[in-house]
Coordinates of C-alpha atoms and ligand atoms in Angstrom, one line a residue:
X9 CA 76.5 -76.0 -116.9
X10 CA 75.9 -73.3 -114.2
X11 CA 79.2 -72.0 -112.7
X12 CA 79.6 -70.8 -109.0
X13 CA 82.5 -69.4 -107.0
X14 CA 81.6 -71.5 -104.0
X15 CA 79.3 -74.5 -103.6
X16 CA 78.4 -75.9 -100.3
X17 CA 77.0 -79.5 -99.9
X18 CA 74.7 -79.7 -96.9
X19 CA 72.5 -77.0 -95.3
X20 CA 73.0 -77.6 -91.6
X21 CA 74.4 -74.9 -89.3
X22 CA 77.8 -75.4 -90.9
X23 CA 76.6 -75.2 -94.5
X24 CA 74.0 -72.5 -94.3
X25 CA 76.2 -70.2 -92.3
X26 CA 79.1 -70.8 -94.8
X27 CA 76.7 -69.9 -97.6
X28 CA 75.6 -66.6 -96.0
X29 CA 79.2 -65.6 -95.2
X30 CA 80.4 -66.5 -98.7
X31 CA 77.5 -64.4 -100.2
X32 CA 78.4 -61.5 -97.8
X33 CA 82.0 -61.7 -99.1
X34 CA 80.8 -61.3 -102.7
X35 CA 81.0 -64.9 -103.9
X36 CA 78.4 -66.4 -106.3
X37 CA 77.3 -69.1 -104.0
X38 CA 75.3 -72.4 -104.3
X39 CA 73.9 -74.5 -101.5
X40 CA 72.9 -78.2 -102.1
X41 CA 70.5 -80.0 -99.7
X42 CA 69.1 -83.5 -100.2
X43 CA 66.0 -82.9 -98.1
X44 CA 63.2 -80.5 -98.9
X45 CA 63.8 -78.4 -95.8
X46 CA 67.0 -76.5 -95.1
X47 CA 68.8 -76.5 -91.7
X48 CA 70.2 -80.0 -91.4
X49 CA 70.1 -82.1 -88.3
X50 CA 70.2 -79.1 -85.9
X51 CA 67.0 -77.5 -87.1
X52 CA 65.0 -80.5 -88.3
X53 CA 65.8 -83.4 -85.9
X54 CA 68.3 -82.0 -83.4
X55 CA 68.9 -78.9 -81.3
X56 CA 65.7 -77.0 -82.0
X57 CA 63.0 -79.8 -81.8
X58 CA 64.7 -81.3 -78.7
X59 CA 64.7 -78.0 -77.0
X60 CA 61.1 -77.4 -77.9
X61 CA 60.2 -80.8 -76.3
X62 CA 62.4 -80.0 -73.3
X63 CA 60.6 -76.7 -72.8
X64 CA 57.1 -78.2 -73.1
X65 CA 57.9 -81.1 -70.8
X66 CA 59.4 -78.8 -68.2
X67 CA 56.2 -76.7 -68.1
X68 CA 54.2 -79.9 -67.5
X69 CA 56.7 -81.1 -64.8
X70 CA 56.4 -77.7 -63.0
X71 CA 52.6 -77.7 -63.2
X72 CA 52.5 -81.1 -61.6
X73 CA 55.4 -80.7 -59.1
X74 CA 56.2 -77.1 -58.2
X75 CA 53.1 -75.0 -58.9
X76 CA 51.5 -76.0 -55.6
X77 CA 54.5 -74.8 -53.6
X78 CA 54.4 -71.5 -55.5
X79 CA 50.8 -71.1 -54.5
X80 CA 49.2 -72.0 -57.8
X81 CA 46.5 -74.5 -57.7
X82 CA 45.7 -76.4 -60.9
X83 CA 43.3 -79.3 -61.3
X84 CA 43.6 -82.2 -63.7
X85 CA 46.9 -81.4 -65.5
X86 CA 47.2 -83.7 -68.5
X87 CA 50.2 -84.2 -70.8
X88 CA 49.0 -84.1 -74.5
X89 CA 52.0 -85.6 -76.4
X90 CA 50.4 -85.1 -79.8
X91 CA 50.0 -81.4 -79.1
X92 CA 53.6 -81.1 -77.8
X93 CA 54.9 -82.7 -81.0
X94 CA 52.6 -80.5 -83.1
X95 CA 54.0 -77.4 -81.4
X96 CA 57.5 -78.7 -81.8
X97 CA 56.9 -79.2 -85.6
X98 CA 55.6 -75.7 -85.9
X99 CA 58.8 -74.3 -84.2
X100 CA 60.9 -76.4 -86.6
X101 CA 58.9 -75.1 -89.6
X102 CA 59.3 -71.5 -88.6
X103 CA 63.0 -71.9 -88.0
X104 CA 63.6 -73.7 -91.4
X105 CA 61.4 -71.1 -93.2
X106 CA 63.8 -68.5 -91.7
X107 CA 66.7 -70.2 -93.5
X108 CA 64.8 -70.1 -96.8
X109 CA 64.3 -66.4 -96.2
X110 CA 68.0 -65.9 -95.4
X111 CA 69.1 -67.7 -98.6
X112 CA 66.9 -65.4 -100.7
X113 CA 68.0 -62.3 -98.9
X114 CA 71.7 -63.2 -99.5
X115 CA 71.0 -64.4 -103.1
X116 CA 72.3 -67.9 -102.5
X117 CA 71.1 -70.4 -105.2
X118 CA 69.6 -73.4 -103.4
X119 CA 69.4 -76.8 -105.1
X120 CA 67.3 -79.6 -103.5
X121 CA 68.8 -83.0 -104.3
X122 CA 71.6 -85.4 -103.4
X123 CA 75.0 -83.8 -104.3
X124 CA 77.9 -85.9 -105.3
X125 CA 81.3 -85.1 -106.8
X126 CA 81.9 -86.0 -110.4
X127 CA 85.4 -84.4 -110.3
X128 CA 87.2 -82.1 -108.0
X129 CA 85.3 -79.1 -109.3
X130 CA 82.0 -80.5 -110.6
X131 CA 79.0 -81.8 -108.7
X132 CA 76.0 -83.7 -109.8
X133 CA 72.7 -83.0 -108.0
X134 CA 70.0 -85.7 -108.3
X135 CA 66.6 -84.4 -107.2
X136 CA 62.9 -84.8 -107.9
X137 CA 63.4 -83.0 -111.2
X138 CA 66.2 -85.2 -112.4
X139 CA 69.9 -84.5 -112.5
X140 CA 71.7 -81.1 -112.6
X141 CA 75.4 -80.6 -113.0
X142 CA 77.2 -77.5 -111.7
X143 CA 80.8 -76.4 -111.7
X144 CA 82.4 -74.6 -108.8
X145 CA 85.8 -72.9 -108.1
X146 CA 85.7 -74.0 -104.4
X147 CA 83.5 -76.7 -102.8
X148 CA 82.7 -77.0 -99.1
X149 CA 81.6 -80.4 -97.7
X150 CA 79.1 -79.8 -94.8
X151 CA 77.3 -83.1 -94.9
X152 CA 77.0 -83.6 -91.2
X153 CA 76.4 -86.9 -89.3
X154 CA 74.0 -89.7 -88.6
X155 CA 73.3 -91.8 -85.5
X156 CA 75.9 -94.5 -84.7
X157 CA 74.9 -97.9 -83.5
X158 CA 76.4 -101.3 -82.5
X159 CA 76.5 -104.4 -84.7
X160 CA 74.2 -106.2 -82.1
X161 CA 71.5 -103.5 -82.4
X162 CA 69.3 -103.1 -85.3
X163 CA 67.4 -99.7 -85.2
X164 CA 63.9 -100.8 -86.3
X165 CA 62.6 -97.2 -85.8
X166 CA 59.5 -98.5 -83.9
X167 CA 60.7 -99.9 -80.6
X168 CA 64.5 -99.5 -81.0
X169 CA 64.8 -95.9 -81.9
X170 CA 67.2 -93.0 -82.4
X171 CA 66.7 -89.4 -81.4
X172 CA 64.9 -88.7 -84.7
X173 CA 62.0 -91.1 -83.8
X174 CA 62.1 -90.1 -80.1
X175 CA 61.0 -86.6 -81.3
X176 CA 57.9 -88.1 -83.1
X177 CA 56.6 -90.8 -80.7
X178 CA 52.8 -91.5 -80.7
X179 CA 52.7 -92.5 -77.0
X180 CA 54.5 -91.8 -73.8
X181 CA 56.7 -94.8 -73.2
X182 CA 56.0 -96.9 -70.1
X183 CA 59.6 -97.8 -69.7
X184 CA 62.2 -96.1 -71.9
X185 CA 65.7 -97.7 -71.8
X186 CA 68.5 -95.3 -72.8
X187 CA 71.5 -97.0 -74.4
X188 CA 74.2 -94.4 -73.5
X189 CA 74.2 -91.8 -70.8
X190 CA 75.5 -88.9 -73.0
X191 CA 73.9 -85.7 -74.1
X192 CA 71.1 -87.1 -76.4
X193 CA 70.1 -89.8 -73.9
X194 CA 69.9 -87.5 -71.0
X195 CA 68.1 -84.7 -72.8
X196 CA 65.4 -86.9 -74.4
X197 CA 65.3 -89.2 -71.3
X198 CA 64.5 -86.1 -69.3
X199 CA 61.6 -85.2 -71.6
X200 CA 59.9 -88.6 -71.1
X201 CA 60.8 -88.9 -67.4
X202 CA 59.0 -85.6 -66.9
X203 CA 56.0 -86.9 -68.8
X204 CA 55.8 -89.9 -66.6
X205 CA 57.9 -92.6 -68.3
X206 CA 60.1 -94.9 -66.2
X207 CA 63.6 -94.2 -67.6
X208 CA 66.7 -96.4 -67.2
X209 CA 70.1 -95.3 -68.4
X210 CA 72.6 -98.0 -69.3
X211 CA 76.0 -96.4 -69.6
X212 CA 79.4 -98.0 -70.2
X213 CA 81.5 -95.4 -68.3
X214 CA 81.6 -95.0 -64.6
X215 CA 79.6 -91.8 -64.8
X216 CA 77.1 -90.0 -67.0
X217 CA 78.3 -87.3 -69.5
X218 CA 81.7 -88.9 -69.1
X219 CA 83.7 -86.5 -71.3
X220 CA 82.8 -83.5 -69.1
X221 CA 84.4 -82.5 -65.7
X222 CA 83.5 -85.5 -63.5
X223 CA 81.9 -83.3 -60.8
X224 CA 79.2 -82.3 -63.3
X225 CA 78.1 -85.9 -64.1
X226 CA 77.9 -86.7 -60.4
X227 CA 75.7 -83.7 -59.6
X228 CA 73.5 -84.2 -62.6
X229 CA 73.0 -87.9 -61.7
X230 CA 71.8 -86.8 -58.2
X231 CA 69.3 -84.3 -59.7
X232 CA 68.0 -86.7 -62.4
X233 CA 67.6 -89.5 -59.8
X234 CA 65.2 -87.1 -58.0
X235 CA 63.2 -87.1 -61.2
X236 CA 63.0 -90.9 -61.0
X237 CA 65.6 -91.8 -63.6
X238 CA 67.5 -95.0 -62.8
X239 CA 71.2 -95.4 -63.6
X240 CA 73.2 -98.5 -64.5
X241 CA 76.8 -97.4 -64.8
X242 CA 79.8 -99.6 -65.8
X243 CA 77.4 -101.5 -68.1
X244 CA 78.5 -102.2 -71.6
X245 CA 75.5 -102.6 -73.9
X246 CA 76.0 -105.6 -76.3
X247 CA 72.7 -105.8 -78.1
X248 CA 69.0 -105.0 -78.3
X249 CA 66.1 -107.0 -79.7
X250 CA 62.5 -106.0 -80.1
X251 CA 59.1 -107.7 -80.5
X252 CA 55.9 -105.9 -81.5
X253 CA 55.4 -104.5 -77.9
X254 CA 58.7 -105.0 -76.0
X255 CA 62.4 -104.4 -76.2
X256 CA 65.2 -106.4 -74.5
X257 CA 68.6 -104.7 -74.0
X258 CA 71.5 -106.9 -73.1
X259 CA 74.6 -105.5 -71.3
X260 CA 77.7 -106.8 -69.5
X261 CA 78.3 -105.4 -66.0
X262 CA 81.6 -104.6 -64.4
X263 CA 82.1 -108.2 -63.4
X264 CA 81.5 -109.4 -67.0
X265 CA 78.1 -110.8 -66.1
X266 CA 75.3 -110.6 -68.7
X267 CA 72.4 -108.3 -67.6
X268 CA 69.0 -107.8 -69.3
X269 CA 66.7 -104.8 -69.3
X270 CA 63.1 -105.0 -70.6
X271 CA 61.0 -102.0 -71.6
X272 CA 58.7 -100.8 -74.3
X273 CA 61.1 -98.5 -76.1
X274 CA 64.9 -98.3 -76.3
X275 CA 66.6 -95.1 -77.4
X276 CA 70.1 -95.7 -78.9
X277 CA 72.3 -92.7 -78.1
X278 CA 75.8 -94.0 -78.5
X279 CA 77.2 -91.0 -80.5
X280 CA 77.0 -90.0 -84.2
X281 CA 79.1 -90.9 -87.2
X282 CA 80.2 -88.7 -90.1
X283 CA 77.9 -88.9 -93.2
X284 CA 79.5 -89.1 -96.6
X285 CA 77.3 -91.8 -98.3
X286 CA 77.3 -91.6 -102.1
X287 CA 79.2 -88.3 -101.9
X288 CA 81.6 -89.4 -104.6
X289 CA 84.6 -88.4 -102.5
X290 CA 86.7 -90.9 -104.5
X291 CA 85.9 -89.0 -107.8
X292 CA 87.4 -85.9 -106.3
X293 CA 90.2 -87.7 -104.5
X294 CA 89.2 -86.5 -101.0
X295 CA 90.6 -88.6 -98.1
X296 CA 88.7 -89.7 -95.0
X297 CA 90.3 -91.0 -91.7
X298 CA 89.8 -94.4 -90.1
X299 CA 86.5 -93.2 -88.5
X300 CA 85.2 -91.9 -91.8
X301 CA 85.7 -88.2 -91.0
X302 CA 86.9 -86.0 -93.8
X303 CA 90.5 -85.1 -93.2
X304 CA 91.3 -81.4 -93.0
X305 CA 94.2 -79.2 -92.3
X306 CA 94.3 -76.1 -90.0
X307 CA 92.5 -74.1 -92.7
X308 CA 89.8 -76.8 -93.0
X309 CA 91.1 -77.6 -96.5
X310 CA 91.0 -81.3 -97.4
X311 CA 93.9 -83.1 -99.2
X312 CA 92.5 -81.7 -102.4
X313 CA 93.2 -77.9 -103.0
X314 CA 90.0 -76.0 -103.3
X315 CA 87.8 -78.5 -101.4
X316 CA 87.1 -77.8 -97.7
X317 CA 85.1 -79.5 -95.0
X318 CA 83.3 -78.3 -91.9
X319 CA 81.0 -79.3 -89.0
X320 CA 80.2 -82.8 -87.8
X321 CA 81.8 -84.5 -90.9
X322 CA 85.3 -83.3 -89.7
X323 CA 87.3 -83.8 -86.4
X324 CA 86.2 -82.1 -83.2
X325 CA 83.0 -81.7 -81.1
X326 CA 79.8 -82.4 -82.9
X327 CA 78.1 -79.2 -82.0
X328 CA 76.0 -76.7 -84.0
X329 CA 77.9 -73.7 -82.8
X330 CA 81.3 -75.4 -83.7
X331 CA 79.9 -76.0 -87.2
X332 CA 78.8 -72.4 -87.5
X333 CA 82.2 -71.1 -86.4
X334 CA 83.8 -73.3 -89.1
X335 CA 81.3 -72.1 -91.7
X336 CA 82.3 -68.5 -91.2
X337 CA 86.0 -69.5 -90.9
X338 CA 86.1 -71.3 -94.2
X339 CA 84.3 -68.6 -96.1
X340 CA 86.9 -66.0 -94.8
X341 CA 89.8 -68.3 -95.6
X342 CA 88.5 -68.6 -99.2
X343 CA 88.3 -64.8 -99.3
X344 CA 92.0 -64.6 -98.3
X345 CA 91.3 -63.4 -94.7
X346 CA 93.0 -64.8 -91.6
X347 CA 90.2 -66.0 -89.3
X348 CA 90.8 -67.9 -86.0
X349 CA 88.9 -70.4 -84.0
X350 CA 89.9 -71.3 -80.4
X351 CA 88.6 -74.9 -80.2
X352 CA 89.4 -75.0 -76.5
X353 CA 86.8 -72.3 -75.9
X354 CA 83.8 -73.9 -77.7
X355 CA 81.3 -74.3 -74.8
X356 CA 79.5 -77.6 -74.2
X357 CA 75.9 -77.5 -72.9
X358 CA 73.4 -80.2 -71.8
X359 CA 69.9 -78.9 -71.7
X360 CA 68.6 -81.0 -68.8
X361 CA 67.3 -79.3 -65.7
X362 CA 69.5 -78.3 -64.0
X363 CA 71.4 -77.3 -67.1
X364 CA 75.0 -78.3 -67.5
X365 CA 77.5 -75.9 -69.2
X366 CA 81.3 -75.9 -69.5
X367 CA 84.2 -74.3 -71.2
X368 CA 87.9 -74.8 -71.2
X369 CA 89.9 -77.5 -69.4
X370 CA 88.3 -80.0 -67.0
X371 CA 90.0 -80.7 -63.6
X372 CA 90.9 -84.2 -64.9
X373 CA 92.7 -82.6 -67.9
X374 CA 94.6 -80.2 -65.8
X375 CA 95.8 -83.0 -63.5
X376 CA 96.9 -85.0 -66.5
X377 CA 98.8 -82.0 -67.9
X378 CA 100.5 -81.5 -64.5
X379 CA 99.2 -77.9 -64.4
X380 CA 99.1 -76.2 -61.0
X381 CA 95.6 -74.8 -60.5
X382 CA 93.3 -73.5 -57.8
X383 CA 89.5 -74.2 -57.5
X384 CA 86.7 -71.9 -56.7
X385 CA 83.2 -73.2 -56.0
X386 CA 79.8 -71.7 -55.3
X387 CA 76.6 -73.7 -54.7
X388 CA 73.3 -72.4 -56.1
X389 CA 71.7 -73.1 -52.7
X390 CA 73.5 -70.0 -51.5
X391 CA 72.1 -67.8 -54.3
X392 CA 69.1 -65.6 -53.4
X393 CA 67.9 -65.7 -57.0
X394 CA 68.0 -69.6 -57.1
X395 CA 66.1 -69.8 -53.8
X396 CA 63.4 -67.4 -55.2
X397 CA 62.9 -69.7 -58.2
X398 CA 63.3 -72.9 -56.3
X399 CA 66.2 -74.0 -58.5
X400 CA 68.9 -74.6 -55.8
X401 CA 70.5 -77.8 -57.3
X402 CA 74.1 -77.4 -58.7
X403 CA 77.1 -75.2 -58.4
X404 CA 79.6 -73.1 -60.4
X405 CA 83.2 -74.4 -60.4
X406 CA 86.1 -72.2 -61.6
X407 CA 89.6 -73.5 -62.3
X408 CA 92.3 -70.9 -62.4
X409 CA 96.1 -71.0 -62.9
X410 CA 97.7 -71.3 -59.5
X411 CA 100.4 -68.7 -60.4
X412 CA 98.8 -66.3 -62.8
X413 CA 95.1 -66.5 -61.8
X414 CA 94.1 -66.9 -65.5
X415 CA 90.8 -68.8 -65.8
X416 CA 91.5 -72.2 -67.3
X417 CA 88.1 -73.9 -67.1
X418 CA 84.5 -73.1 -65.9
X419 CA 82.1 -75.9 -65.1
X420 CA 78.5 -75.0 -64.2
X421 CA 75.4 -77.0 -63.3
X422 CA 72.3 -75.2 -62.3
X423 CA 69.5 -72.9 -63.5
X424 CA 70.1 -71.1 -66.8
X425 CA 73.8 -72.1 -67.0
X426 CA 73.4 -72.6 -70.7
X427 CA 73.1 -68.8 -71.0
X428 CA 75.5 -68.1 -68.1
X429 CA 78.4 -69.9 -69.7
X430 CA 78.7 -67.1 -72.4
X431 CA 80.3 -64.8 -69.7
X432 CA 83.0 -67.4 -69.0
X433 CA 83.7 -67.9 -72.7
X434 CA 84.1 -64.1 -73.3
X435 CA 86.3 -63.9 -70.1
X436 CA 88.5 -66.7 -71.3
X437 CA 88.7 -65.3 -74.9
X438 CA 90.1 -62.2 -73.3
X439 CA 92.3 -64.3 -71.0
X440 CA 90.7 -62.8 -67.9
X441 CA 91.9 -63.8 -64.4
X442 CA 89.4 -64.9 -61.8
X443 CA 90.1 -61.6 -60.1
X444 CA 89.0 -59.6 -63.2
X445 CA 85.5 -61.2 -62.9
X446 CA 85.3 -60.4 -59.2
X447 CA 85.9 -56.7 -60.0
X448 CA 83.0 -56.5 -62.4
X449 CA 79.5 -55.7 -61.0
X450 CA 76.9 -58.5 -61.5
X451 CA 73.3 -57.5 -61.2
X452 CA 71.5 -58.6 -58.1
X453 CA 69.6 -60.9 -57.8
X454 CA 70.7 -62.9 -60.8
X455 CA 72.1 -66.4 -61.3
X456 CA 75.2 -64.8 -62.8
X457 CA 76.3 -63.6 -59.3
X458 CA 77.2 -67.3 -58.7
X459 CA 80.0 -67.1 -61.3
X460 CA 81.4 -64.0 -59.6
X461 CA 81.2 -65.7 -56.2
X462 CA 83.0 -68.8 -57.5
X463 CA 85.8 -66.5 -58.9
X464 CA 85.9 -64.8 -55.4
X465 CA 86.3 -68.3 -53.9
X466 CA 89.1 -69.1 -56.3
X467 CA 91.0 -65.9 -55.5
X468 CA 91.8 -66.5 -51.9
X469 CA 88.5 -67.8 -50.5
X470 CA 86.8 -64.4 -50.6
X471 CA 83.3 -65.5 -51.5
X472 CA 80.8 -63.4 -49.7
X473 CA 77.7 -65.7 -49.5
X474 CA 79.3 -69.0 -48.4
Ligands
FAD517 P1 74.1 -81.3 -90.2 O1 73.3 -80.4 -89.4 O2 74.0 -82.8 -90.0 O3 73.7 -81.0 -91.7 C1 74.1 -81.7 -92.8 C2 73.2 -81.6 -94.0 O4 73.8 -82.1 -95.1 C3 71.9 -82.4 -93.8 O5 70.8 -81.5 -94.0 C4 71.9 -83.4 -94.8 O6 70.7 -83.8 -95.4 C5 72.8 -82.8 -95.9 N1 73.5 -83.7 -96.8 C6 74.3 -84.7 -96.4 N2 74.8 -85.3 -97.5 C7 74.3 -84.7 -98.6 C8 74.5 -84.8 -100.0 N3 75.3 -85.7 -100.5 N4 73.8 -83.9 -100.8 C9 73.0 -83.0 -100.3 N5 72.8 -82.8 -99.0 C10 73.5 -83.6 -98.1 N6 74.3 -79.3 -81.1 C11 74.3 -78.2 -80.3 O7 75.3 -77.4 -80.4 N7 73.4 -77.9 -79.4 C12 72.3 -78.7 -79.2 O8 71.4 -78.4 -78.4 C13 72.2 -79.9 -80.0 N8 71.2 -80.7 -79.8 C14 71.1 -81.9 -80.6 C15 70.0 -82.7 -80.4 C16 70.0 -83.9 -81.2 C17 68.8 -84.8 -80.9 C18 70.9 -84.2 -82.2 C19 70.8 -85.4 -83.0 C20 72.0 -83.3 -82.3 C21 72.1 -82.2 -81.6 N9 73.2 -81.3 -81.7 C22 73.3 -80.2 -80.9 C23 74.3 -81.5 -82.7 C24 74.0 -80.7 -83.9 O9 72.8 -81.0 -84.5 C25 75.1 -80.9 -85.0 O10 76.4 -80.8 -84.4 C26 75.0 -80.0 -86.2 O11 73.7 -80.1 -86.8 C27 76.1 -80.2 -87.2 O12 75.9 -79.4 -88.2 P2 76.5 -79.7 -89.7 O13 76.1 -78.5 -90.5 O14 77.9 -80.2 -89.6 O15 75.6 -81.0 -90.2
NAD518 P1 77.6 -89.0 -76.7 O1 78.9 -89.2 -77.2 O2 77.3 -87.7 -75.9 O3 77.2 -90.2 -75.6 C1 77.3 -91.5 -75.9 C2 77.4 -92.3 -74.6 O4 77.3 -93.7 -74.9 C3 78.7 -92.0 -73.9 O5 78.5 -91.7 -72.5 C4 79.5 -93.4 -74.0 O6 80.3 -93.7 -72.9 C5 78.3 -94.4 -74.0 N1 78.5 -95.7 -74.7 C6 79.3 -95.9 -75.7 N2 79.3 -97.3 -76.0 C7 78.5 -97.9 -75.1 C8 78.0 -99.2 -74.9 N3 78.4 -100.2 -75.6 N4 77.2 -99.4 -73.8 C9 76.8 -98.4 -73.0 N5 77.2 -97.1 -73.2 C10 78.0 -96.8 -74.2 O7 76.6 -89.2 -77.9 P2 75.1 -88.9 -78.1 O8 74.4 -88.6 -76.8 O9 74.5 -89.9 -79.0 O10 75.2 -87.5 -78.9 C11 75.8 -87.4 -80.2 C12 76.3 -86.1 -80.5 O11 75.3 -85.1 -80.6 C13 77.3 -85.6 -79.4 O12 78.6 -85.5 -80.0 C14 76.8 -84.3 -79.0 O13 77.8 -83.4 -79.0 C15 75.7 -83.9 -80.0 N6 74.6 -83.4 -79.2 C16 74.7 -82.2 -78.5 C17 73.7 -81.7 -77.8 C18 73.9 -80.4 -77.0 O14 74.9 -79.7 -77.4 N7 73.1 -80.1 -76.0 C19 72.5 -82.4 -77.6 C20 72.4 -83.6 -78.3 C21 73.4 -84.0 -79.1

């Protein structure tokens, strides 16, 4: 039986990053993946393919909606969905191949097959070539998550689909019904709305992206309404049924009345659940909580010494960069180092247009904590850079401590905020005050000036351009 210092089950952004960091730290490392390609949800059916489709559909939307105003005349612009999906698949392949390269470079032994514990330090791998057994000093569970659904909804993968099928459709839906107005629904809904589908969002909460600062959801709804997306808020979906050509989604409105929606596709985006199927957790004695998440302590160690868990399969945000941080963290813990993750400063981004990006506390959370805070706002319509690119929807909102001026939360919606949020994360990691940002020069004309202006607004209403 082959012996390893560290074995990681699952090759998503949590698992492959943990493998690289373990190898860098000198451990003999194994990585087990049940699929033929490495990279997990993120690279194969998540972050990367969805962004590829968002980029392609955005080009199409601009060609049909904004080029003429820019003085570019194009005739007969057509959306070729098959080509968009082909390009998306090529991007995915290049990215996954990159992970193969990194595993070789770092001398990580990769096993393809389903891994399951046979004891607390042995794992069986069942693959195309039969069963292999390995022994490992430490084991990291990085098995990720799968889409969640409701008892009244059977995902048939044809008409009633998840994000995975939405990235492989053969036709542009005529009417796509989104069950859930969260991140997946709004990103993939935007793709098809841009390509011409009628899109209806059926959301249980009283606003879209309900876990983010409320002001962001309200502004995003305004922008997406301009794209033609329809919103049914305060609607609790209770079921969905399909025939060969049609789907019917049933929901209960605020008054408890049954409402029906008919379309040709229904995308179920109600969140994701941890994936530990046939992992043999019982053989190792590893505990999961009531939601099926693997329980871990502050060192990401499970209740069994030497077995750790990271990423979507444990508590916290289901985000690729959170999984990556935990991958590095756990490798360094195993090496006896003292790493640190500030979970409050993991940014959240929605890649719609305008983009939504946030870090730190929301205004609702600060109110609930009874914290005294001040607010700075800057609208993109006052930004020269945003006017030049015709991207004036949205704003930057900064929440700072009323007494110390320390930045407590930054909430942005607008052009390229997914990239802009990095400055806020760094500022908050160094516990910057709003005034610190105002004293740093920001290149002109850039979108980033809007963050400085919002900080100026927070520090005594000193914004220059509003
Ligand atoms: P995963 O990426 O799910 O990887 C787990 C891996 O483990 C899988 O490859 C699986 O096959 C393997 N595995 C499971 N069990 C076994 C077993 N027993 N044996 C062997 N292998 C096993 N996050 C962002 O931060 N930004 C985004 O833009 C973003 N976009 C997304 C878009 C979509 C459509 C979706 C669905 C998700 C998106 N996410 C995004 C979330 C992100 O993909 C996840 O948070 C991230 O992939 C979690 O990483 P992970 O390593 O924990 O698990
Ligand atoms: P989500 O949690 O973002 O959204 C689910 C939505 O469904 C919520 O708004 C919720 O109120 C609503 N809902 C729940 N029950 C309902 C019901 N019965 N009827 C109507 N609405 C209901 O989940 P998701 O969009 O499926 O995304 C899953 C995960 O993937 C998220 O945790 C997210 O972090 C991750 N993800 C991240 C990105 C990104 O970072 N850009 C992109 C895609 C996915």
